Amino acid sequence: MTDRIFIGVAWPYANGPMHLGTLAGCLLPADIFARYHRLRGNQVLMVSGSDEHGTPITIKAEKEGVSPQVIVDRYHKQHTESLKKLGIVFENFTRTSTDFHKKIAQDMFLRLYEKGYVYPKKMEIFYCLTCKRFLPDRYVVGKCPRCDGNARGDQCDYCGKTMGLDELVDPRCSTCGEPPEIREALHLFFKLSHFEKQLDEWLSDKEFWKPNVLNFSRNWIKEGLQDRAISRDLEWGISIPLQGFTHQCIYVWFEAVIGYFSASQEWAYLRGEPERWKEWWMDTATAKHYYFLAKDNIPFHSIIWPAILMGYGNLQLPYDIPANEYLTLSGEQFSKSKGFGIWLPDILQRFNPDAIRYYLSINMPEKHDTDWSWKDFIAKTNNELVNTYGNFVHRVLVFAHKNFGVIPPLGDLESGDTEILEEIYKTVDTVASSIHQCHFKQGIKECMRLAQAGNKYFNDNAPWKLITDKPKRCQTVLHICLKILKALAILTTPYMPHQASQVWKMLGHGDSIGNYDWDEATRDVKKLQLPEPVVLFKKIEESSVGEDIKKEIFPHLDLQLAEITQVKKHPRSDSLYVLSIKLKKEKRKIVAGIKKWYSPEELVGKKAVVLTNIVPAVIKGITSHGMLIAAQGNRICALFTGEGKPGDHIFIQTLARNPQSSLELKDFQKLKMTTDKEGYILYKKQRLQTKKGYIYTDKKIPEGSRVI
RNA sequence: AGCGGGGUGGGGUAGUCAGGAAAACCCGUCGGGCCCAUAACCCGAAGAUCCAUGGUUCAAAUCCAUGCCCCGCUACCA
């Protein structure tokens, strides 16, 4: 019997291009899952869309001097194109700015209001007189009353103190810099607290969830659910359909999740069967709802969205939320707002989408954060995808095409044959159950294992000898190899759909692999004419990511941002200082020869770049545990500084950090780093950075100055 | 600070929830085979006190406790 599978994918925000993390954590697992279920003959409804409302989009539009609509149109189009290239297939990928969504979001809002789950309450908010708008927390900056550090909104960046609006010292609007005033405003609150018990009960039988998702959600409830404001003073959003509130908008987190519901209805409407969505949302017996998202989004889907659905009544609740962890880049986190990451439109231009899908599948952040490293991407693509898998497909097809031209018949079986045949059947089952349980990494690994077993089988039987000695036997061996290929084509379809259909064609099928189901993987191979095979995947040249990675010593450096806490003169030298510096946790002493250029007053409190893993050196009697990095040119010396906290790592995007325990000075001196005309520090034409931004000199210095 | 994740051969990971025979996989190193294939494929070898200490057990990488060290979140970013 067929199941109905609803798949909701977290809505990518339309203020910039999508990055790899979204693909790895949300889109790809969802697509694998959906494709698998479609192959299984289940009815799949997979929806998502661009999340197009909210302040960040307004701000971006203002910066560019265009209307928000221009921004969201641009990125929605770009998102759609990226998805198409990647082969991520939705039943409906829509956007939150449609009238359709607006109407349904407002209906849902009203229904909750009518049932008493939404109620008005007064609250205090910052209002900027210059910008003429209310300011969300993150758009107010000021000083922390406790540590005097920079604080944003209701929390101090530095010491982490949370505070009320009135506690923030010297608050400023982050856009115009003017002090805002506190205004009282009437807002609408969602009565989340009302659903506490109901949610707890609903979660009680979710033992099959990923432990982190379940524990996180249960803890949230245990700590007590607070009612949340769901109205905002914005012009860019869905207006609240209530008298007295029409100047306000529905808060985006509230409105965006409703998109799952509206996108389903829109899908039904667009295909001319406007009632079909009910099969997924109201037929609670057969429909299962899955949501694919990243860990930061868990409570919205495991608490708030279910509460909305409960409040609305009679709608299907999530069945599973197999949330993923994060994908990091060279060990640092992706960030859309900081512009740090790998963007889908960019990487799709450079690499085969199936290669990207492969690497992200085998390296998926299912249980913990995983790292996208360019080096590893190249290694896995070349060694596993190209060599093991691609070459197996190729050698079999080339051999069969050259010697037979058709798929040869199966003769008498030997023991090795039955073994490999069983291996096929076993793999088909394990891949199925892996995907079924959302263990995507395991599934693709099983596919690779079968390809490897195929290689072994091919080698052991040496058909290139059999072709002259025992042609009949050779036919059987090749028949079995082609059977493996057929199974692999089906099994890898969810992971790498493009190559799968290519293999399918090369096996002599005149029709699309899309016409077949999962069980086709084990059905007999027919005598089909084989076309001329072509290569599936080409190796990635190391130069295509721009670096000679192997001899690279840059990754061995452990460069960190350090705060200088104390400056003393070196007792035995006129040019040296002894600096106390603070890293993430530890404190160190380092000796630096910058007395000529900096006074102690200038240095204390400064953030500077320090090489922390250099072998400690005794300099005129004092041991220096690290080395201050500076640029020198034309008799000027400058230190480097940048955004971030003490201990933050400094790196470049294309090389993963891999610090050695101790680095010789001469190794460091081999590296050529220079400054550019804007004062950024370059290594191999790339700027060094923290995750918060680039590293730069603290004073003007000639372009091309050596870094020492 | 609070919350979450992690520490497994030289590098990268799996295994840990439901404790049990030789700790699995990819890369790298060394040796061998093969030569159909994208200089690819196959076999073998070296290499791990599975972070530390203590505990539970006939049996611990796996369970419990404590400690050390990394990383992330606590931003309307997946």
Tab-separated table of C-alpha atoms (C1' of nucleotides) in Angstrom, chain A residues 13 19 55 136 155 252 294 296-297 326-327 333-334 336-337 367-368 383-384 386-387 390-391 394-395 441 452 455-456 458-459 464-465 535 537 539 649 691, chain B residues 1 3-6 11-17 24-28 33-43 69-78:
chain	number	residue	atom	x	y	z
A	13	TYR	CA	15.813	33.451	3.277
A	19	HIS	CA	24.954	28.590	0.693
A	55	THR	CA	13.832	43.442	8.471
A	136	PRO	CA	14.340	45.087	16.522
A	155	GLN	CA	22.522	41.130	25.170
A	252	VAL	CA	8.236	36.316	10.128
A	294	ALA	CA	19.078	22.698	10.615
A	296	ASP	CA	18.904	26.308	14.977
A	297	ASN	CA	15.432	25.889	13.589
A	326	TYR	CA	25.864	22.454	10.671
A	327	LEU	CA	28.232	22.269	7.791
A	333	GLN	CA	30.844	28.599	10.411
A	334	PHE	CA	29.022	29.815	7.348
A	336	LYS	CA	25.135	34.835	5.262
A	337	SER	CA	25.231	38.219	6.927
A	367	LYS	CA	24.946	13.709	14.012
A	368	HIS	CA	27.402	16.517	14.475
A	383	ASN	CA	39.233	8.669	-5.121
A	384	GLU	CA	35.762	7.470	-4.413
A	386	VAL	CA	35.646	8.910	-9.954
A	387	ASN	CA	38.018	6.028	-9.266
A	390	GLY	CA	32.890	5.981	-12.063
A	391	ASN	CA	35.665	3.761	-13.230
A	394	HIS	CA	33.110	2.707	-17.203
A	395	ARG	CA	35.264	-0.420	-17.369
A	441	LYS	CA	25.297	8.827	4.922
A	452	GLN	CA	33.896	-1.835	-4.720
A	455	ASN	CA	35.486	-4.072	-8.891
A	456	LYS	CA	36.746	-7.031	-6.958
A	458	PHE	CA	35.626	-8.019	-12.094
A	459	ASN	CA	39.261	-8.355	-11.101
A	464	TRP	CA	39.757	-9.889	-20.409
A	465	LYS	CA	41.245	-13.382	-20.224
A	535	VAL	CA	32.835	8.972	-18.919
A	537	PHE	CA	32.784	11.967	-13.800
A	539	LYS	CA	38.668	14.205	-11.856
A	649	HIS	CA	41.065	31.644	14.562
A	691	LYS	CA	34.840	34.373	10.963
B	1	A	C1'	27.989	31.886	32.176
B	3	C	C1'	22.787	24.940	26.547
B	4	G	C1'	24.378	21.478	22.755
B	5	G	C1'	28.174	18.490	20.012
B	6	G	C1'	32.917	16.310	20.035
B	11	G	C1'	45.214	13.054	8.372
B	12	G	C1'	39.775	12.635	7.805
B	13	U	C1'	35.712	9.781	9.693
B	14	A	C1'	32.268	5.171	11.180
B	15	G	C1'	31.046	2.375	15.326
B	16	U	C1'	28.721	4.550	21.168
B	17	C	C1'	21.464	4.901	22.004
B	24	A	C1'	35.335	-0.600	10.220
B	25	C	C1'	35.998	2.962	5.944
B	26	C	C1'	38.712	6.776	2.809
B	27	C	C1'	43.515	9.201	2.248
B	28	G	C1'	48.763	8.671	3.195
B	33	G	C1'	49.064	-8.678	-8.239
B	34	C	C1'	46.576	-7.203	-12.720
B	35	C	C1'	46.840	-4.629	-17.234
B	36	C	C1'	39.744	-4.637	-19.296
B	37	A	C1'	39.214	0.590	-17.545
B	38	U	C1'	39.315	7.637	-16.213
B	39	A	C1'	47.896	6.331	-14.461
B	40	A	C1'	42.422	3.413	-12.932
B	41	C	C1'	41.258	-1.738	-10.179
B	42	C	C1'	42.470	-5.884	-6.613
B	43	C	C1'	45.390	-8.251	-2.531
B	69	C	C1'	40.897	19.982	25.946
B	70	C	C1'	38.349	21.472	21.254
B	71	C	C1'	33.966	23.360	18.644
B	72	G	C1'	29.173	25.392	18.027
B	73	C	C1'	24.677	27.884	19.799
B	74	U	C1'	22.631	31.517	23.092
B	75	A	C1'	21.450	36.765	16.061
B	76	C	C1'	14.396	36.603	12.272
B	77	C	C1'	21.319	33.448	9.038
B	78	A	C1'	19.955	26.031	7.745
